[in-house]
Amino acid sequence: DFEIPKLVINIPPRHMKSLSVSVFWPTWEWTHSPEMRYLFASYADTLSTRDSLKCRNIIQSAWYKERWGEVFYLVGDQNQKTRFENNKRGYRIATSVGGSATGEGGDRLVADDPHKVDEAESDTIRQGVIDWWDGTMTTRGNDPKTVAQVIVMQRLHEQDLTGHLLEQ
């Protein structure tokens, strides 16, 4: 069971926040719960795809397979850069803030750097991220009783997504 259903992690740039949450977390959790389904989003598709590839590369590595290869394996018909699945029905999907999440859901909903640094001063763009989180991403949980919602980002403005959530 996930003991922290809602988590905000604020860390400065270049301190492994994306590696820790978007890459290492699913690879670790799948070693004992391969049925977990993840939905990751960042302000840019390129960042979400980058971390998805890093995660998949670890899972497909000889080192990982040596240790946990008997727990699950990735299925070939859903082994793409932005979506891969395992034989225990777990998956990892990468999208972007405002990107298509229609019809998708997860047990773990993660926003990793939802704000672009050079757009953080724009009230309109900041509010768009908040509206996306409140109206789209948080509605994608597979089970409201067990879903985990995680935001990992650097603070960019008092009214960024972290500020909005702290006010609540």
mmCIF file of N, CA, C and O in Angstrom, residues 55-110:
data_model
loop_
_atom_site.group_PDB
_atom_site.id
_atom_site.type_symbol
_atom_site.label_atom_id
_atom_site.label_comp_id
_atom_site.label_asym_id
_atom_site.label_seq_id
_atom_site.Cartn_x
_atom_site.Cartn_y
_atom_site.Cartn_z
ATOM 1 N N CYS A 55 13.706 4.902 -18.096
ATOM 2 C CA CYS A 55 13.056 3.880 -17.285
ATOM 3 C C CYS A 55 13.024 2.548 -18.033
ATOM 4 O O CYS A 55 13.397 1.506 -17.489
ATOM 5 N N ARG A 56 12.600 2.592 -19.274
ATOM 6 C CA ARG A 56 12.527 1.367 -20.082
ATOM 7 C C ARG A 56 13.897 0.746 -20.277
ATOM 8 O O ARG A 56 14.051 -0.480 -20.209
ATOM 9 N N ASN A 57 14.922 1.575 -20.497
ATOM 10 C CA ASN A 57 16.280 1.053 -20.683
ATOM 11 C C ASN A 57 16.787 0.320 -19.446
ATOM 12 O O ASN A 57 17.465 -0.698 -19.553
ATOM 13 N N ILE A 58 16.459 0.832 -18.272
ATOM 14 C CA ILE A 58 16.847 0.137 -17.037
ATOM 15 C C ILE A 58 16.143 -1.217 -16.967
ATOM 16 O O ILE A 58 16.768 -2.247 -16.700
ATOM 17 N N ILE A 59 14.838 -1.219 -17.206
ATOM 18 C CA ILE A 59 14.057 -2.456 -17.132
ATOM 19 C C ILE A 59 14.558 -3.492 -18.136
ATOM 20 O O ILE A 59 14.560 -4.693 -17.849
ATOM 21 N N GLN A 60 15.011 -3.048 -19.287
ATOM 22 C CA GLN A 60 15.486 -3.975 -20.325
ATOM 23 C C GLN A 60 16.962 -4.333 -20.175
ATOM 24 O O GLN A 60 17.466 -5.168 -20.920
ATOM 25 N N SER A 61 17.635 -3.742 -19.192
ATOM 26 C CA SER A 61 19.063 -4.009 -19.017
ATOM 27 C C SER A 61 19.297 -5.412 -18.459
ATOM 28 O O SER A 61 18.461 -5.970 -17.735
ATOM 29 N N ALA A 62 20.437 -5.978 -18.778
ATOM 30 C CA ALA A 62 20.808 -7.300 -18.264
ATOM 31 C C ALA A 62 20.870 -7.273 -16.733
ATOM 32 O O ALA A 62 20.431 -8.224 -16.075
ATOM 33 N N TRP A 63 21.399 -6.204 -16.163
ATOM 34 C CA TRP A 63 21.503 -6.065 -14.711
ATOM 35 C C TRP A 63 20.127 -6.197 -14.044
ATOM 36 O O TRP A 63 19.955 -6.913 -13.079
ATOM 37 N N TYR A 64 19.133 -5.480 -14.567
ATOM 38 C CA TYR A 64 17.786 -5.502 -13.994
ATOM 39 C C TYR A 64 17.142 -6.875 -14.199
ATOM 40 O O TYR A 64 16.562 -7.446 -13.269
ATOM 41 N N LYS A 65 17.245 -7.396 -15.401
ATOM 42 C CA LYS A 65 16.632 -8.693 -15.702
ATOM 43 C C LYS A 65 17.234 -9.809 -14.851
ATOM 44 O O LYS A 65 16.527 -10.736 -14.451
ATOM 45 N N GLU A 66 18.527 -9.710 -14.574
ATOM 46 C CA GLU A 66 19.188 -10.699 -13.717
ATOM 47 C C GLU A 66 18.546 -10.752 -12.333
ATOM 48 O O GLU A 66 18.424 -11.812 -11.726
ATOM 49 N N ARG A 67 18.162 -9.606 -11.828
ATOM 50 C CA ARG A 67 17.631 -9.505 -10.473
ATOM 51 C C ARG A 67 16.117 -9.695 -10.387
ATOM 52 O O ARG A 67 15.622 -10.270 -9.429
ATOM 53 N N TRP A 68 15.384 -9.170 -11.388
ATOM 54 C CA TRP A 68 13.926 -9.172 -11.302
ATOM 55 C C TRP A 68 13.247 -9.694 -12.564
ATOM 56 O O TRP A 68 12.037 -9.541 -12.721
ATOM 57 N N GLY A 69 13.984 -10.333 -13.430
ATOM 58 C CA GLY A 69 13.422 -10.835 -14.681
ATOM 59 C C GLY A 69 12.321 -11.857 -14.497
ATOM 60 O O GLY A 69 11.462 -12.018 -15.368
ATOM 61 N N GLU A 70 12.305 -12.558 -13.369
ATOM 62 C CA GLU A 70 11.258 -13.550 -13.132
ATOM 63 C C GLU A 70 9.963 -12.911 -12.630
ATOM 64 O O GLU A 70 8.912 -13.544 -12.618
ATOM 65 N N VAL A 71 10.007 -11.643 -12.229
ATOM 66 C CA VAL A 71 8.821 -10.969 -11.697
ATOM 67 C C VAL A 71 7.881 -10.539 -12.827
ATOM 68 O O VAL A 71 6.669 -10.677 -12.731
ATOM 69 N N PHE A 72 8.443 -10.012 -13.906
ATOM 70 C CA PHE A 72 7.660 -9.548 -15.055
ATOM 71 C C PHE A 72 8.596 -9.353 -16.238
ATOM 72 O O PHE A 72 9.817 -9.357 -16.088
ATOM 73 N N TYR A 73 7.995 -9.161 -17.407
ATOM 74 C CA TYR A 73 8.763 -8.758 -18.586
ATOM 75 C C TYR A 73 7.905 -7.810 -19.417
ATOM 76 O O TYR A 73 6.673 -7.811 -19.296
ATOM 77 N N LEU A 74 8.555 -6.973 -20.205
ATOM 78 C CA LEU A 74 7.830 -6.048 -21.072
ATOM 79 C C LEU A 74 7.257 -6.819 -22.251
ATOM 80 O O LEU A 74 7.915 -7.689 -22.806
ATOM 81 N N VAL A 75 6.025 -6.492 -22.599
ATOM 82 C CA VAL A 75 5.395 -7.153 -23.733
ATOM 83 C C VAL A 75 5.737 -6.410 -25.016
ATOM 84 O O VAL A 75 5.819 -5.184 -25.036
ATOM 85 N N GLY A 76 5.950 -7.153 -26.062
ATOM 86 C CA GLY A 76 6.427 -6.586 -27.320
ATOM 87 C C GLY A 76 5.432 -5.730 -28.061
ATOM 88 O O GLY A 76 5.818 -4.790 -28.752
ATOM 89 N N ASP A 77 4.133 -6.013 -27.936
ATOM 90 C CA ASP A 77 3.158 -5.253 -28.717
ATOM 91 C C ASP A 77 2.850 -3.885 -28.118
ATOM 92 O O ASP A 77 2.214 -3.061 -28.751
ATOM 93 N N GLN A 78 3.302 -3.604 -26.894
ATOM 94 C CA GLN A 78 3.159 -2.280 -26.290
ATOM 95 C C GLN A 78 4.491 -1.880 -25.665
ATOM 96 O O GLN A 78 4.618 -1.756 -24.460
ATOM 97 N N ASN A 79 5.481 -1.700 -26.513
ATOM 98 C CA ASN A 79 6.808 -1.338 -26.037
ATOM 99 C C ASN A 79 7.294 -0.154 -26.865
ATOM 100 O O ASN A 79 8.130 -0.286 -27.752
ATOM 101 N N GLN A 80 6.702 0.993 -26.580
ATOM 102 C CA GLN A 80 7.009 2.207 -27.311
ATOM 103 C C GLN A 80 7.734 3.193 -26.406
ATOM 104 O O GLN A 80 7.849 2.976 -25.208
ATOM 105 N N LYS A 81 8.174 4.283 -26.991
ATOM 106 C CA LYS A 81 8.883 5.291 -26.202
ATOM 107 C C LYS A 81 8.001 5.898 -25.123
ATOM 108 O O LYS A 81 8.456 6.137 -24.015
ATOM 109 N N THR A 82 6.756 6.177 -25.450
ATOM 110 C CA THR A 82 5.888 6.875 -24.503
ATOM 111 C C THR A 82 4.889 5.963 -23.801
ATOM 112 O O THR A 82 4.150 6.416 -22.930
ATOM 113 N N ARG A 83 4.876 4.693 -24.169
ATOM 114 C CA ARG A 83 3.984 3.745 -23.491
ATOM 115 C C ARG A 83 4.584 2.348 -23.583
ATOM 116 O O ARG A 83 4.824 1.845 -24.677
ATOM 117 N N PHE A 84 4.826 1.754 -22.430
ATOM 118 C CA PHE A 84 5.207 0.354 -22.430
ATOM 119 C C PHE A 84 4.461 -0.363 -21.321
ATOM 120 O O PHE A 84 4.068 0.237 -20.321
ATOM 121 N N GLU A 85 4.222 -1.643 -21.570
ATOM 122 C CA GLU A 85 3.435 -2.459 -20.652
ATOM 123 C C GLU A 85 4.194 -3.728 -20.308
ATOM 124 O O GLU A 85 5.070 -4.157 -21.061
ATOM 125 N N ASN A 86 3.822 -4.316 -19.187
ATOM 126 C CA ASN A 86 4.430 -5.596 -18.824
ATOM 127 C C ASN A 86 3.373 -6.701 -18.831
ATOM 128 O O ASN A 86 2.176 -6.425 -18.996
ATOM 129 N N ASN A 87 3.813 -7.914 -18.667
ATOM 130 C CA ASN A 87 2.912 -9.056 -18.731
ATOM 131 C C ASN A 87 2.023 -9.203 -17.498
ATOM 132 O O ASN A 87 1.175 -10.093 -17.449
ATOM 133 N N LYS A 88 2.161 -8.328 -16.523
ATOM 134 C CA LYS A 88 1.300 -8.334 -15.331
ATOM 135 C C LYS A 88 0.268 -7.208 -15.387
ATOM 136 O O LYS A 88 -0.320 -6.842 -14.386
ATOM 137 N N ARG A 89 0.113 -6.625 -16.565
ATOM 138 C CA ARG A 89 -0.862 -5.565 -16.854
ATOM 139 C C ARG A 89 -0.456 -4.192 -16.326
ATOM 140 O O ARG A 89 -1.250 -3.257 -16.333
ATOM 141 N N GLY A 90 0.763 -4.064 -15.851
ATOM 142 C CA GLY A 90 1.265 -2.751 -15.454
ATOM 143 C C GLY A 90 1.705 -1.990 -16.691
ATOM 144 O O GLY A 90 2.046 -2.580 -17.716
ATOM 145 N N TYR A 91 1.678 -0.679 -16.607
ATOM 146 C CA TYR A 91 2.179 0.129 -17.722
ATOM 147 C C TYR A 91 2.713 1.454 -17.217
ATOM 148 O O TYR A 91 2.469 1.868 -16.094
ATOM 149 N N ARG A 92 3.457 2.105 -18.128
ATOM 150 C CA ARG A 92 3.984 3.445 -17.880
ATOM 151 C C ARG A 92 3.681 4.267 -19.112
ATOM 152 O O ARG A 92 4.093 3.904 -20.216
ATOM 153 N N ILE A 93 2.937 5.355 -18.936
ATOM 154 C CA ILE A 93 2.568 6.241 -20.035
ATOM 155 C C ILE A 93 3.206 7.603 -19.792
ATOM 156 O O ILE A 93 3.169 8.120 -18.677
ATOM 157 N N ALA A 94 3.754 8.174 -20.840
ATOM 158 C CA ALA A 94 4.338 9.515 -20.776
ATOM 159 C C ALA A 94 3.516 10.450 -21.660
ATOM 160 O O ALA A 94 3.210 10.121 -22.805
ATOM 161 N N THR A 95 3.162 11.590 -21.102
ATOM 162 C CA THR A 95 2.421 12.595 -21.855
ATOM 163 C C THR A 95 2.926 13.971 -21.422
ATOM 164 O O THR A 95 3.952 14.077 -20.750
ATOM 165 N N SER A 96 2.208 15.005 -21.796
ATOM 166 C CA SER A 96 2.604 16.353 -21.402
ATOM 167 C C SER A 96 1.425 17.067 -20.754
ATOM 168 O O SER A 96 0.284 16.642 -20.879
ATOM 169 N N VAL A 97 1.729 18.156 -20.075
ATOM 170 C CA VAL A 97 0.685 18.993 -19.499
ATOM 171 C C VAL A 97 -0.184 19.468 -20.664
ATOM 172 O O VAL A 97 0.316 20.004 -21.640
ATOM 173 N N GLY A 98 -1.447 19.220 -20.563
ATOM 174 C CA GLY A 98 -2.355 19.585 -21.643
ATOM 175 C C GLY A 98 -2.399 18.542 -22.750
ATOM 176 O O GLY A 98 -3.205 18.636 -23.660
ATOM 177 N N GLY A 99 -1.543 17.533 -22.662
ATOM 178 C CA GLY A 99 -1.508 16.486 -23.677
ATOM 179 C C GLY A 99 -2.672 15.531 -23.510
ATOM 180 O O GLY A 99 -3.471 15.628 -22.588
ATOM 181 N N SER A 100 -2.738 14.602 -24.411
ATOM 182 C CA SER A 100 -3.851 13.664 -24.417
ATOM 183 C C SER A 100 -3.733 12.649 -23.291
ATOM 184 O O SER A 100 -2.787 11.883 -23.226
ATOM 185 N N ALA A 101 -4.708 12.674 -22.402
ATOM 186 C CA ALA A 101 -4.810 11.661 -21.352
ATOM 187 C C ALA A 101 -6.190 11.020 -21.416
ATOM 188 O O ALA A 101 -6.556 10.228 -20.579
ATOM 189 N N THR A 102 -6.953 11.383 -22.442
ATOM 190 C CA THR A 102 -8.301 10.870 -22.586
ATOM 191 C C THR A 102 -8.290 9.347 -22.660
ATOM 192 O O THR A 102 -7.553 8.764 -23.438
ATOM 193 N N GLY A 103 -9.080 8.744 -21.820
ATOM 194 C CA GLY A 103 -9.184 7.298 -21.819
ATOM 195 C C GLY A 103 -8.083 6.581 -21.062
ATOM 196 O O GLY A 103 -8.105 5.367 -20.936
ATOM 197 N N GLU A 104 -7.108 7.314 -20.559
ATOM 198 C CA GLU A 104 -5.999 6.699 -19.831
ATOM 199 C C GLU A 104 -6.154 6.975 -18.347
ATOM 200 O O GLU A 104 -6.793 7.930 -17.935
ATOM 201 N N GLY A 105 -5.549 6.124 -17.555
ATOM 202 C CA GLY A 105 -5.583 6.309 -16.118
ATOM 203 C C GLY A 105 -4.374 5.655 -15.491
ATOM 204 O O GLY A 105 -3.580 5.012 -16.169
ATOM 205 N N GLY A 106 -4.242 5.824 -14.199
ATOM 206 C CA GLY A 106 -3.105 5.231 -13.523
ATOM 207 C C GLY A 106 -3.345 5.061 -12.040
ATOM 208 O O GLY A 106 -4.265 5.656 -11.472
ATOM 209 N N ASP A 107 -2.506 4.242 -11.453
ATOM 210 C CA ASP A 107 -2.478 4.087 -10.006
ATOM 211 C C ASP A 107 -1.562 5.147 -9.395
ATOM 212 O O ASP A 107 -1.656 5.456 -8.218
ATOM 213 N N ARG A 108 -0.658 5.638 -10.208
ATOM 214 C CA ARG A 108 0.291 6.682 -9.827
ATOM 215 C C ARG A 108 0.202 7.785 -10.878
ATOM 216 O O ARG A 108 0.474 7.546 -12.051
ATOM 217 N N LEU A 109 -0.190 8.978 -10.456
ATOM 218 C CA LEU A 109 -0.294 10.138 -11.341
ATOM 219 C C LEU A 109 0.817 11.105 -10.965
ATOM 220 O O LEU A 109 0.865 11.568 -9.829
ATOM 221 N N VAL A 110 1.690 11.394 -11.925
ATOM 222 C CA VAL A 110 2.879 12.178 -11.616
ATOM 223 C C VAL A 110 3.011 13.361 -12.563
ATOM 224 O O VAL A 110 2.970 13.193 -13.787
#
